């Protein structure tokens, strides 16, 4: 079993059985596993984090419930996907040091969660970042509406499809639909 397959197996186990699973009890009863793209080694990158490309002042990212959440821009990365350069801002969570990359690509709303997905880049000993989109995951609000999730900012909305990582979850449970705004156009989440 590959490292990615083991990660996905453990993630399914967490969703199915753990008390901190984002799924509601009735969703756990129906849970058959998360949906993923096949592993794509071309969407794994080891890149420099351009720390000088952003201000390091805290910023507020909009969330799915309207309560902004504070993050610190850590830098910008650039990767090539389908022959196109893609630049994304990487953040650090205030009070948690880990890197956080919220993004929305051309698959959003078609193959993946409409609001976007997340990735947690890992730092190498020499200070580079491992950005492996095969580990891209849905925010908890992709499963039901009891969660508050940061919305990827406009600078992390890209027009190329990133067909790696987690796909849409078909068993979304909502009391009320919500809307969100990216680049000035309002959209409805499921």
GROMACS .gro file of C-alpha atoms in nm:
model
  190
    1UNK     CA    1   0.000   0.000   0.000
    2UNK     CA    2   0.142   0.339  -0.097
    3UNK     CA    3   0.174   0.626   0.149
    4UNK     CA    4  -0.117   0.802  -0.024
    5UNK     CA    5  -0.336   0.490  -0.012
    6UNK     CA    6  -0.261   0.453   0.359
    7UNK     CA    7  -0.346   0.821   0.418
    8UNK     CA    8  -0.679   0.774   0.239
    9UNK     CA    9  -0.756   0.454   0.430
   10UNK     CA   10  -0.690   0.629   0.763
   11UNK     CA   11  -0.899   0.928   0.656
   12UNK     CA   12  -1.194   0.702   0.569
   13UNK     CA   13  -1.156   0.526   0.905
   14UNK     CA   14  -1.157   0.861   1.085
   15UNK     CA   15  -1.470   0.977   0.902
   16UNK     CA   16  -1.649   0.647   0.963
   17UNK     CA   17  -1.565   0.586   1.330
   18UNK     CA   18  -1.401   0.875   1.514
   19UNK     CA   19  -1.608   1.086   1.756
   20UNK     CA   20  -1.453   1.401   1.602
   21UNK     CA   21  -1.554   1.304   1.249
   22UNK     CA   22  -1.719   1.592   1.061
   23UNK     CA   23  -2.003   1.359   0.960
   24UNK     CA   24  -2.338   1.356   1.135
   25UNK     CA   25  -2.445   1.020   1.286
   26UNK     CA   26  -2.685   0.951   0.999
   27UNK     CA   27  -2.408   1.026   0.748
   28UNK     CA   28  -2.174   0.783   0.924
   29UNK     CA   29  -2.435   0.509   0.884
   30UNK     CA   30  -2.437   0.562   0.505
   31UNK     CA   31  -2.063   0.632   0.469
   32UNK     CA   32  -1.890   0.423   0.202
   33UNK     CA   33  -1.566   0.621   0.178
   34UNK     CA   34  -1.450   0.951   0.035
   35UNK     CA   35  -1.414   1.002  -0.340
   36UNK     CA   36  -1.068   1.070  -0.481
   37UNK     CA   37  -0.894   1.127  -0.809
   38UNK     CA   38  -0.635   0.862  -0.897
   39UNK     CA   39  -0.287   0.951  -0.777
   40UNK     CA   40  -0.115   1.191  -1.016
   41UNK     CA   41   0.262   1.226  -0.958
   42UNK     CA   42   0.268   1.528  -1.193
   43UNK     CA   43   0.073   1.724  -0.931
   44UNK     CA   44   0.337   1.683  -0.659
   45UNK     CA   45   0.583   1.971  -0.635
   46UNK     CA   46   0.878   2.070  -0.419
   47UNK     CA   47   0.900   2.448  -0.448
   48UNK     CA   48   1.053   2.758  -0.300
   49UNK     CA   49   0.825   2.969  -0.084
   50UNK     CA   50   0.872   3.330  -0.194
   51UNK     CA   51   0.837   3.497   0.144
   52UNK     CA   52   0.904   3.843  -0.002
   53UNK     CA   53   0.605   3.825  -0.240
   54UNK     CA   54   0.348   3.898   0.033
   55UNK     CA   55   0.296   4.120   0.333
   56UNK     CA   56   0.315   3.922   0.655
   57UNK     CA   57   0.045   4.128   0.824
   58UNK     CA   58  -0.251   3.919   0.941
   59UNK     CA   59  -0.545   3.902   0.700
   60UNK     CA   60  -0.905   3.801   0.749
   61UNK     CA   61  -1.037   3.532   0.519
   62UNK     CA   62  -1.411   3.510   0.465
   63UNK     CA   63  -1.580   3.193   0.588
   64UNK     CA   64  -1.886   2.995   0.488
   65UNK     CA   65  -2.077   3.130   0.788
   66UNK     CA   66  -1.968   3.493   0.750
   67UNK     CA   67  -1.736   3.497   1.052
   68UNK     CA   68  -1.390   3.595   0.922
   69UNK     CA   69  -1.088   3.395   1.035
   70UNK     CA   70  -0.739   3.538   1.078
   71UNK     CA   71  -0.438   3.401   0.888
   72UNK     CA   72  -0.085   3.523   0.822
   73UNK     CA   73   0.039   3.515   0.461
   74UNK     CA   74   0.360   3.309   0.462
   75UNK     CA   75   0.458   3.354   0.099
   76UNK     CA   76   0.375   3.271  -0.258
   77UNK     CA   77   0.446   2.957  -0.458
   78UNK     CA   78   0.436   2.903  -0.832
   79UNK     CA   79   0.382   2.563  -0.995
   80UNK     CA   80   0.308   2.456  -1.352
   81UNK     CA   81  -0.018   2.271  -1.413
   82UNK     CA   82  -0.122   2.165  -1.762
   83UNK     CA   83   0.152   2.385  -1.902
   84UNK     CA   84   0.030   2.698  -1.722
   85UNK     CA   85   0.204   2.878  -1.435
   86UNK     CA   86  -0.016   2.884  -1.126
   87UNK     CA   87   0.070   3.117  -0.836
   88UNK     CA   88  -0.089   3.066  -0.496
   89UNK     CA   89  -0.054   3.235  -0.157
   90UNK     CA   90   0.033   3.003   0.131
   91UNK     CA   91  -0.083   3.101   0.480
   92UNK     CA   92  -0.008   3.013   0.839
   93UNK     CA   93  -0.286   2.979   1.088
   94UNK     CA   94  -0.261   3.228   1.373
   95UNK     CA   95  -0.146   3.040   1.681
   96UNK     CA   96  -0.080   2.714   1.493
   97UNK     CA   97   0.238   2.739   1.281
   98UNK     CA   98   0.136   2.492   1.011
   99UNK     CA   99   0.111   2.595   0.648
  100UNK     CA  100  -0.234   2.621   0.493
  101UNK     CA  101  -0.319   2.649   0.123
  102UNK     CA  102  -0.687   2.713   0.045
  103UNK     CA  103  -0.756   2.703  -0.330
  104UNK     CA  104  -1.039   2.688  -0.581
  105UNK     CA  105  -0.969   2.546  -0.926
  106UNK     CA  106  -1.166   2.483  -1.246
  107UNK     CA  107  -1.310   2.156  -1.110
  108UNK     CA  108  -1.498   2.340  -0.830
  109UNK     CA  109  -1.871   2.291  -0.852
  110UNK     CA  110  -1.835   2.022  -1.118
  111UNK     CA  111  -1.608   1.751  -0.978
  112UNK     CA  112  -1.503   1.902  -0.645
  113UNK     CA  113  -1.663   2.101  -0.364
  114UNK     CA  114  -1.790   2.436  -0.503
  115UNK     CA  115  -1.624   2.653  -0.239
  116UNK     CA  116  -1.278   2.501  -0.290
  117UNK     CA  117  -1.034   2.263  -0.124
  118UNK     CA  118  -0.741   2.280   0.115
  119UNK     CA  119  -0.386   2.153   0.127
  120UNK     CA  120  -0.133   2.150   0.411
  121UNK     CA  121   0.210   2.195   0.249
  122UNK     CA  122   0.499   2.038   0.439
  123UNK     CA  123   0.833   2.212   0.485
  124UNK     CA  124   1.148   2.022   0.391
  125UNK     CA  125   1.469   2.047   0.599
  126UNK     CA  126   1.613   2.290   0.341
  127UNK     CA  127   1.313   2.526   0.370
  128UNK     CA  128   1.125   2.431   0.054
  129UNK     CA  129   0.761   2.327   0.052
  130UNK     CA  130   0.616   1.996  -0.060
  131UNK     CA  131   0.291   2.085  -0.236
  132UNK     CA  132   0.124   1.755  -0.323
  133UNK     CA  133  -0.225   1.810  -0.461
  134UNK     CA  134  -0.291   1.436  -0.425
  135UNK     CA  135  -0.347   1.522  -0.058
  136UNK     CA  136  -0.594   1.805  -0.131
  137UNK     CA  137  -0.896   1.769   0.091
  138UNK     CA  138  -1.242   1.915   0.135
  139UNK     CA  139  -1.314   2.151   0.422
  140UNK     CA  140  -1.549   2.008   0.683
  141UNK     CA  141  -1.831   2.230   0.555
  142UNK     CA  142  -1.832   2.014   0.239
  143UNK     CA  143  -2.005   1.740   0.441
  144UNK     CA  144  -2.271   1.935   0.633
  145UNK     CA  145  -2.349   2.287   0.747
  146UNK     CA  146  -2.246   2.262   1.112
  147UNK     CA  147  -1.891   2.380   1.031
  148UNK     CA  148  -1.731   2.717   0.961
  149UNK     CA  149  -1.471   2.701   0.684
  150UNK     CA  150  -1.240   2.963   0.531
  151UNK     CA  151  -1.319   3.044   0.168
  152UNK     CA  152  -1.017   3.052  -0.066
  153UNK     CA  153  -0.928   3.416  -0.137
  154UNK     CA  154  -0.946   3.557  -0.490
  155UNK     CA  155  -0.568   3.523  -0.540
  156UNK     CA  156  -0.602   3.146  -0.489
  157UNK     CA  157  -0.880   3.098  -0.744
  158UNK     CA  158  -0.723   2.947  -1.056
  159UNK     CA  159  -0.869   2.871  -1.398
  160UNK     CA  160  -0.693   2.538  -1.448
  161UNK     CA  161  -0.833   2.204  -1.331
  162UNK     CA  162  -0.636   2.038  -1.051
  163UNK     CA  163  -0.750   1.677  -1.083
  164UNK     CA  164  -0.590   1.536  -0.771
  165UNK     CA  165  -0.699   1.478  -0.415
  166UNK     CA  166  -1.052   1.462  -0.284
  167UNK     CA  167  -1.361   1.501  -0.503
  168UNK     CA  168  -1.710   1.620  -0.404
  169UNK     CA  169  -1.887   1.436  -0.126
  170UNK     CA  170  -2.227   1.313  -0.251
  171UNK     CA  171  -2.404   1.296   0.087
  172UNK     CA  172  -2.399   1.664   0.189
  173UNK     CA  173  -2.653   1.750   0.461
  174UNK     CA  174  -2.778   2.107   0.495
  175UNK     CA  175  -3.043   2.283   0.695
  176UNK     CA  176  -3.012   2.592   0.477
  177UNK     CA  177  -2.806   2.666   0.166
  178UNK     CA  178  -2.547   2.939   0.196
  179UNK     CA  179  -2.393   3.172  -0.056
  180UNK     CA  180  -2.037   3.291  -0.090
  181UNK     CA  181  -1.859   3.551  -0.300
  182UNK     CA  182  -1.538   3.499  -0.495
  183UNK     CA  183  -1.412   3.763  -0.736
  184UNK     CA  184  -1.735   3.958  -0.716
  185UNK     CA  185  -1.976   3.686  -0.829
  186UNK     CA  186  -2.212   3.529  -0.579
  187UNK     CA  187  -2.254   3.152  -0.595
  188UNK     CA  188  -2.463   2.894  -0.412
  189UNK     CA  189  -2.306   2.601  -0.234
  190UNK     CA  190  -2.494   2.271  -0.230
   0.00000   0.00000   0.00000
